[in-house]
Structures are given as C-alpha cells and as structure tokens.
Amino acid sequence: MQRRKWIPLVLLRKLLTCAICSIAFVALFSVHVHVVPSSKEPKFYDPHKFPTPNVQQKLTEELVPPHLSKAPLPTPKLNKTAISDFEKLWKRPSNRDFVPCLKPTPDYTTSMESRGYLLVHTNGGLNQMRAGICDMVAIARIINATLVIPELDKRSFWQDPSNFSDIFDEDHFINTLANDVKVIKKLPKELASVTRAIKHFRSWSGMKYYENEIASLWDDYQVIRAAKSDARLANNNLPPDIQRLRCRVCYEALRFSPQIEKMGKLLVERMRSFGPYIALHLRYEKDMLAFSGCTHDLSSGEADELRKIRESNSNWKEKVIDPREKRLKGLCPLTPTEVGVFLTAFGYPSKTPIYIAAGKIYGGEKHMAQLLSRYPLIMSKEKLASVEELEPFINHASQMAALDYIVSVESDVFIPSYSGNMARAVEGHRRFLGHRRTISPDRHALVRLFDKLEQGTIREGKSLSIRVADLHKKRLGSPRKRKGPTSGTRGTYRFRSEEAFYVNPLPDCLCRRKSPNLNVSLVTSPNLNVSLVTT
C-alpha cells in the first residue's frame, strides 16, 4: 500500500526533470554563437618557417616599449573609431583615376637605322645607375645609336663588382626595347680598337643638344662613349614619346635578375606574415653621414671619423661643413631616435612591423636603441633570411640594395629618412603603381619640433601628433604634377631645382581614366606587381 502512494510522486519528479531538460535544451540552441573560421584568424609567426635563430630570438621579445605598462588587449570587434584609425595609418591616398600610360603615340616609329654605337659607363649606386640607364636608352633613341649593355660602376664607394646581368634580367631588357632601341651585349670585335669619342654629356640637356652637338660626332666616329650617365637628360620639356620611353625602361625593361626577384618576393612574403608593414629607408649609414657632414647625436670621435672619410674622398667636393646649419635647413637625414618620435607622433602603434631598408647603420645598436625601444618589431633582410639564403648577395652592395628596393616598393607604407636616390626612385615607382602611401618627412619643420622636445618646451602627446599630422597632409604620396624649377633660379641651378623625372612620372607617364569603359591592357611591372596601361 505504501509503495503505491510513492508511484505518482516518482512519475511527477521524472516529468519535471524532463521538462527542465527540454527548456534548457531549447534555450541553448536559441543562442547565436559566431565561430570565426580558422582561415580568418590573424597570421602569427611560425618558428619553423624561418629557421634563423636571430629572427626567433627577436620575435620572442616583448613587443611593448619599456615606458608602457602592458600591451593593449586585443578587441574582438573593430568599432568605427578603430576602423578609422586603421585607414588613417594604412590606407592609400586616392589615385584620382590616374593610370599608367606608356604606349607610344601614333606618330612613334620603330627604331631607325643605327648610325653607330653608344657605350655607357654608369656611375653611382644602384638607383643612380638605374636612372642613368633610362636616360641613356632615351639618348640612344634620339641620336639613332645602337646601345651596348651599360657597364656598371665598380669603383664607387661601395666597390661592387656586379655586372649588368648580375642585377638586371639582360635578355628581358634587350627584348623589351626591341621596338625602341637596338641593344647588344658587346661591341662588335671589328670595332674594339677603333678610336672612340669619349664625351661627358652635358647635364640636364634637351633634344637640340643631342640632335645637333652629339649626333654630329657620327661624322667622325663610329663609337661614342658616355663617361657618366647620371642626370644627362632634362626632366621636362621633352617630347611625350621620349618621356614615355624613359618610363618603359624604368618600369618595364629594367627588371631585376631572376635570383634577386625570387629573394625579394620571399622577403616581402615574410614581412607580410606580420601584417601591414612600413618600409623605412633609414639613411643613417657611414657614407651618407660622411658625405653630408651631419653629426647630430654623434660623439666627437664619430664626427671626427666621418670628417676624415670626407676629406679623403676626392670625388666629394664639399669638405668643410657646418652640421648645425645644414640640419636646420632640413638637409640632414633623420636620426633613428628622431624617426621613432616621428612614427609615434604619426600614430603608429608599438607593434607595427618595420622593415629597415638600408645598409649597416652607423654606430649599430647604440644609435638604434631609442627606435627599438619604441618599435621592437624591426626587421631587415639579415633577420628575415638565413645566412645561406643571403650568401649569393653578400659583398654585392647593389644587389643587396635591389632587395631593399623590392621590399620598399611593395610595402604598405614607405618612409624615407632622407631624400636620396633610393628614396626618390621608390617614391616614383610607388606613384606609378597607383600612388601607394608614401610619407615624406618634412625635415626642415621637424628638426625644430625635435629641438623643442629636447629643450622641454613641448612634450610628446596629442598636441605634437596634431602638429605632425598637419605638416604632412600633402606629403602622403597622392597624385600631383611634377614640380618645375624654383622661381628666380637660372642656368644649371634652374635645372637642379626641378623635381627629378623619376621621383614623379606625372604627367608624362600617367593619364587620367576618362570613363569606366576605357579600354586598358595589362603590363607586368618589373617588380612583382601588375599595373594598368591605357590603350
């Protein structure tokens, strides 16, 4: 009897348990859980991908500067402010519908019958030689010459024994220019001993100089040798087809050799594994500081060493230099410490990956310490690649510079600390490829801010950031017409004051797309990318 009384209670308890479980089950499946696919997860450094111990050591270091208490916590969702900040730092400026236009005009003809051979001795570093080669191809076209593959400078400061084919794809160079200029690898044997006209072509010269004075040399010589190649052609006021030819040489024909291209692409991929990156052309090398006479933040012993280097180099004309005056005029490269202040003021966080596109930094860790404390994730080709991978390029300064060039052209942001040949060449190439974000520091204005920071009259923070941002609103690589000569200058100084052709190929090699139905054809860029060319 007692047992029968308990049966209803047991059944009721089981019923209640089932009801509770059902409610919980329904509630569980009513919750929307968003699972992030693994393919969308951020890419982190794989220690097995790069076997270099030095890289592993660097990347395991804390990525927070000492003056910060801890790293910012990752946010699961990007709010509008975060998106705005990201775009502000990394977004390209609008290209305003400018696209590359390199095809010749309807009046352009294939290369005419050659009147003789042009030998070229290039001078300077990699980018100075590249610009010189582009000019010499155009000059060969103007004077109807067959161009012999240029001889590279092996006697400059860098003492690089590389030949043309070690740095550039020689066959590609010849084939690409087949309709413009005949290019051969060597002077014919029967002309090896003939008397040559050795000529220092006048700097920044136009068509008439080459059509008249230089072309007249064919009356007496079969071979003309250009003793120097840099800055031999005017920046402006040349026929459109000559200007476009210069761009075809620079951005199509002068492709780096296969081994350099392959290594350059690998370095780009490894930098990309950290996310968007800055390529910083830190021109704080011994040769640059000795040449410029800039000694800010250096010891008296270091300044004396640089002075002796400058005095012993017969090719450098300026010997006595006032470093303070030069710096105040904005003519000195920014120091690594100043670059760190600049990047912080611009808003780049401490975790920003930075690629140092440069040779050996003068003073090494001593002068890099402040920059590293702000931005620990600083990489270079020596850190990204193993000794074995870089071995073919070591002791070849121009080949190493070519690797830096590729990584810099492909970077999300490019920042030069000095407006030298490398900075100008990369800026021009990035303009040609769609006006990628290039920040050109206003050194003249910045040094005054840096001095005030040292004196304690201003401090780092929001106020400084606003001033730095305001100074650089129009220095981000957006489209603009190439600058002409400085008002009031005359003669050689007038041409010197013009913006170099290879810094900004607008308007000669960039055209504005007039309608969305405009027919375009694809052409491969010499360094990794594909660009549009109007037809």
Short mmCIF file of C-alpha atoms in Angstrom, two decimals, residues 270-525:
data_model
loop_
_atom_site.label_atom_id
_atom_site.label_comp_id
_atom_site.label_asym_id
_atom_site.label_seq_id
_atom_site.Cartn_x
_atom_site.Cartn_y
_atom_site.Cartn_z
CA ARG A 270 57.87 37.10 -44.69
CA MET A 271 57.19 40.72 -43.83
CA ARG A 272 53.54 40.27 -44.81
CA SER A 273 53.24 37.41 -42.30
CA PHE A 274 53.33 40.08 -39.57
CA GLY A 275 50.54 42.12 -41.19
CA PRO A 276 50.73 45.59 -42.81
CA TYR A 277 54.29 46.88 -42.62
CA ILE A 278 56.32 50.04 -43.01
CA ALA A 279 59.47 50.07 -45.13
CA LEU A 280 61.78 52.61 -43.53
CA HIS A 281 64.67 53.80 -45.67
CA LEU A 282 66.93 54.72 -42.77
CA ARG A 283 69.76 56.58 -44.47
CA TYR A 284 71.93 56.59 -41.37
CA GLU A 285 74.95 54.87 -42.87
CA LYS A 286 78.60 55.86 -42.65
CA ASP A 287 78.91 57.02 -46.27
CA MET A 288 75.80 59.23 -46.08
CA LEU A 289 76.80 60.88 -42.82
CA ALA A 290 80.36 61.43 -44.03
CA PHE A 291 79.19 62.90 -47.32
CA SER A 292 76.55 65.17 -45.78
CA GLY A 293 78.60 66.20 -42.77
CA CYS A 294 75.60 65.62 -40.48
CA THR A 295 76.74 64.82 -36.95
CA HIS A 296 73.71 65.48 -34.72
CA ASP A 297 73.58 62.99 -31.82
CA LEU A 298 77.07 61.68 -32.65
CA SER A 299 80.09 61.71 -30.36
CA SER A 300 83.09 63.91 -31.13
CA GLY A 301 85.07 60.78 -32.04
CA GLU A 302 82.41 59.67 -34.52
CA ALA A 303 82.19 63.15 -36.04
CA ASP A 304 85.98 63.20 -36.46
CA GLU A 305 85.94 59.79 -38.16
CA LEU A 306 83.34 60.98 -40.66
CA ARG A 307 85.28 64.18 -41.36
CA LYS A 308 88.39 62.16 -42.23
CA ILE A 309 86.39 59.96 -44.61
CA ARG A 310 85.00 63.03 -46.38
CA GLU A 311 88.40 64.70 -46.67
CA SER A 312 90.00 61.56 -48.10
CA ASN A 313 87.36 61.10 -50.84
CA SER A 314 88.45 63.08 -53.89
CA ASN A 315 85.03 62.76 -55.55
CA TRP A 316 83.26 64.65 -52.77
CA LYS A 317 83.73 68.36 -53.39
CA GLU A 318 82.33 69.78 -50.15
CA LYS A 319 84.88 69.34 -47.36
CA VAL A 320 84.11 71.96 -44.69
CA ILE A 321 80.53 71.67 -43.47
CA ASP A 322 78.61 73.33 -40.64
CA PRO A 323 76.48 70.39 -39.40
CA ARG A 324 74.13 72.53 -37.29
CA GLU A 325 73.36 74.92 -40.14
CA LYS A 326 72.80 72.03 -42.53
CA ARG A 327 70.44 70.28 -40.12
CA LEU A 328 68.36 73.42 -39.53
CA LYS A 329 67.92 73.73 -43.30
CA GLY A 330 66.44 70.22 -43.34
CA LEU A 331 69.37 68.81 -45.32
CA CYS A 332 70.31 66.01 -42.91
CA PRO A 333 68.81 62.54 -42.64
CA LEU A 334 66.65 62.00 -39.59
CA THR A 335 68.40 60.09 -36.83
CA PRO A 336 66.92 56.74 -35.68
CA THR A 337 65.77 58.46 -32.47
CA GLU A 338 64.01 61.22 -34.45
CA VAL A 339 62.34 58.62 -36.66
CA GLY A 340 60.92 56.92 -33.56
CA VAL A 341 59.45 60.19 -32.30
CA PHE A 342 58.02 60.89 -35.77
CA LEU A 343 56.33 57.47 -36.09
CA THR A 344 54.86 57.70 -32.58
CA ALA A 345 53.51 61.19 -33.26
CA PHE A 346 52.01 59.96 -36.51
CA GLY A 347 50.07 57.35 -34.55
CA TYR A 348 51.71 54.06 -35.49
CA PRO A 349 51.44 51.64 -32.54
CA SER A 350 54.46 49.98 -30.97
CA LYS A 351 53.56 46.61 -32.54
CA THR A 352 53.94 47.98 -36.09
CA PRO A 353 56.26 45.79 -38.21
CA ILE A 354 59.07 47.88 -39.70
CA TYR A 355 61.49 46.80 -42.41
CA ILE A 356 64.81 48.68 -42.38
CA ALA A 357 65.82 49.27 -46.00
CA ALA A 358 69.44 50.27 -45.53
CA GLY A 359 72.98 49.08 -45.18
CA LYS A 360 74.81 48.92 -41.89
CA ILE A 361 73.51 51.62 -39.52
CA TYR A 362 76.34 53.78 -38.23
CA GLY A 363 77.01 53.09 -34.57
CA GLY A 364 74.80 49.99 -34.62
CA GLU A 365 72.76 49.23 -31.51
CA LYS A 366 73.93 52.37 -29.73
CA HIS A 367 72.13 54.65 -32.19
CA MET A 368 69.22 52.25 -32.76
CA ALA A 369 68.36 51.77 -29.06
CA GLN A 370 65.71 54.51 -28.81
CA LEU A 371 63.96 53.45 -32.01
CA LEU A 372 63.98 49.81 -30.91
CA SER A 373 62.51 50.72 -27.51
CA ARG A 374 59.52 52.24 -29.29
CA TYR A 375 59.23 49.69 -32.11
CA PRO A 376 60.73 46.33 -31.17
CA LEU A 377 59.43 44.54 -34.29
CA ILE A 378 62.15 45.92 -36.54
CA MET A 379 63.26 43.59 -39.30
CA SER A 380 65.84 43.60 -42.08
CA LYS A 381 66.90 41.22 -44.82
CA GLU A 382 69.57 39.85 -42.47
CA LYS A 383 66.90 39.00 -39.87
CA LEU A 384 64.27 37.71 -42.29
CA ALA A 385 66.59 35.40 -44.24
CA SER A 386 69.19 32.86 -43.24
CA VAL A 387 72.90 33.32 -43.90
CA GLU A 388 72.68 30.64 -46.59
CA GLU A 389 69.80 32.43 -48.36
CA LEU A 390 71.65 35.75 -48.43
CA GLU A 391 75.06 34.30 -49.25
CA PRO A 392 74.81 34.94 -53.05
CA PHE A 393 74.16 38.65 -52.44
CA ILE A 394 76.62 39.38 -49.63
CA ASN A 395 79.51 41.68 -50.61
CA HIS A 396 77.45 42.99 -53.55
CA ALA A 397 76.06 46.32 -52.35
CA SER A 398 73.92 46.96 -55.43
CA GLN A 399 72.32 43.51 -55.26
CA MET A 400 71.55 43.98 -51.56
CA ALA A 401 70.10 47.41 -52.40
CA ALA A 402 67.91 45.76 -55.05
CA LEU A 403 66.39 43.51 -52.37
CA ASP A 404 65.62 46.56 -50.24
CA TYR A 405 64.13 48.25 -53.29
CA ILE A 406 61.66 45.40 -53.91
CA VAL A 407 60.54 45.22 -50.26
CA SER A 408 60.16 49.01 -50.18
CA VAL A 409 58.11 49.24 -53.39
CA GLU A 410 55.77 46.52 -52.12
CA SER A 411 55.35 47.88 -48.58
CA ASP A 412 52.05 49.22 -47.24
CA VAL A 413 53.79 52.43 -46.21
CA PHE A 414 57.17 53.75 -47.33
CA ILE A 415 59.02 56.36 -45.26
CA PRO A 416 62.45 57.70 -46.22
CA SER A 417 64.54 59.46 -43.57
CA TYR A 418 66.38 61.31 -46.35
CA SER A 419 65.52 62.24 -49.94
CA GLY A 420 68.42 60.45 -51.65
CA ASN A 421 68.45 58.40 -54.86
CA MET A 422 66.84 55.34 -53.28
CA ALA A 423 64.03 57.36 -51.69
CA ARG A 424 63.30 59.22 -54.93
CA ALA A 425 63.32 56.07 -57.06
CA VAL A 426 60.99 54.16 -54.72
CA GLU A 427 58.62 57.11 -54.39
CA GLY A 428 58.37 57.43 -58.17
CA HIS A 429 57.77 53.71 -58.63
CA ARG A 430 55.05 53.71 -55.98
CA ARG A 431 53.39 56.68 -57.69
CA PHE A 432 53.48 54.77 -60.97
CA LEU A 433 51.88 51.69 -59.35
CA GLY A 434 48.82 53.54 -58.09
CA HIS A 435 50.12 56.13 -55.64
CA ARG A 436 50.82 53.84 -52.72
CA ARG A 437 51.11 55.54 -49.34
CA THR A 438 54.49 57.26 -49.13
CA ILE A 439 55.16 59.61 -46.22
CA SER A 440 57.89 62.15 -46.93
CA PRO A 441 59.01 63.71 -43.63
CA ASP A 442 59.25 67.50 -43.65
CA ARG A 443 62.73 67.55 -42.13
CA HIS A 444 63.00 71.33 -42.18
CA ALA A 445 59.96 71.69 -39.90
CA LEU A 446 60.54 68.53 -37.88
CA VAL A 447 64.02 69.39 -36.60
CA ARG A 448 62.59 72.45 -34.88
CA LEU A 449 59.99 70.31 -33.14
CA PHE A 450 62.65 67.78 -32.13
CA ASP A 451 64.82 70.55 -30.68
CA LYS A 452 61.88 71.86 -28.65
CA LEU A 453 61.31 68.35 -27.30
CA GLU A 454 64.95 68.16 -26.21
CA GLN A 455 64.70 71.59 -24.59
CA GLY A 456 61.49 70.59 -22.79
CA THR A 457 59.37 73.41 -24.23
CA ILE A 458 56.96 70.89 -25.76
CA ARG A 459 56.10 67.30 -24.88
CA GLU A 460 55.08 64.22 -26.80
CA GLY A 461 51.34 63.71 -26.90
CA LYS A 462 48.19 64.81 -28.66
CA SER A 463 49.40 68.34 -29.38
CA LEU A 464 52.59 67.13 -31.09
CA SER A 465 50.63 64.50 -33.04
CA ILE A 466 48.25 67.13 -34.38
CA ARG A 467 51.16 69.33 -35.50
CA VAL A 468 52.96 66.44 -37.20
CA ALA A 469 49.78 65.28 -38.96
CA ASP A 470 49.06 68.82 -40.14
CA LEU A 471 52.59 69.18 -41.55
CA HIS A 472 52.20 66.02 -43.64
CA LYS A 473 48.67 66.26 -45.03
CA LYS A 474 50.05 66.83 -48.51
CA ARG A 475 53.09 64.57 -48.16
CA LEU A 476 51.41 61.16 -48.35
CA GLY A 477 52.08 60.27 -52.00
CA SER A 478 48.83 61.49 -53.56
CA PRO A 479 48.82 62.47 -57.27
CA ARG A 480 50.30 65.82 -58.19
CA LYS A 481 52.05 67.29 -61.18
CA ARG A 482 55.84 67.24 -61.14
CA LYS A 483 57.34 70.44 -59.75
CA GLY A 484 59.18 72.76 -62.09
CA PRO A 485 62.24 74.87 -61.36
CA THR A 486 62.42 77.13 -58.32
CA SER A 487 61.40 80.68 -59.12
CA GLY A 488 64.34 83.02 -59.68
CA THR A 489 66.94 80.34 -60.42
CA ARG A 490 68.96 80.43 -63.63
CA GLY A 491 71.27 78.24 -65.67
CA THR A 492 72.40 74.95 -64.13
CA TYR A 493 70.81 75.81 -60.78
CA ARG A 494 67.44 76.15 -62.52
CA PHE A 495 67.62 72.57 -63.79
CA ARG A 496 68.97 71.29 -60.47
CA SER A 497 65.97 72.78 -58.63
CA GLU A 498 63.42 70.88 -60.73
CA GLU A 499 61.78 67.80 -59.29
CA ALA A 500 63.50 64.78 -60.80
CA PHE A 501 61.60 62.91 -63.52
CA TYR A 502 61.96 59.56 -61.72
CA VAL A 503 60.50 60.93 -58.47
CA ASN A 504 57.18 61.76 -60.10
CA PRO A 505 56.18 60.47 -63.56
CA LEU A 506 53.04 62.65 -63.67
CA PRO A 507 52.01 63.90 -66.18
CA ASP A 508 54.25 62.17 -68.73
CA CYS A 509 53.59 58.51 -67.87
CA LEU A 510 50.26 58.70 -66.05
CA CYS A 511 46.93 59.51 -67.68
CA ARG A 512 43.54 60.13 -66.10
CA ARG A 513 40.95 57.49 -66.92
CA LYS A 514 38.16 59.39 -68.67
CA SER A 515 35.38 56.81 -68.49
CA PRO A 516 34.74 53.40 -66.97
CA ASN A 517 34.52 51.97 -70.49
CA LEU A 518 38.08 52.99 -71.33
CA ASN A 519 39.94 50.07 -72.81
CA VAL A 520 43.01 49.07 -70.80
CA SER A 521 45.68 46.45 -71.26
CA LEU A 522 47.80 44.79 -68.60
CA VAL A 523 51.55 45.05 -68.43
CA THR A 524 53.79 43.35 -65.92
CA SER A 525 55.68 45.64 -63.59
#
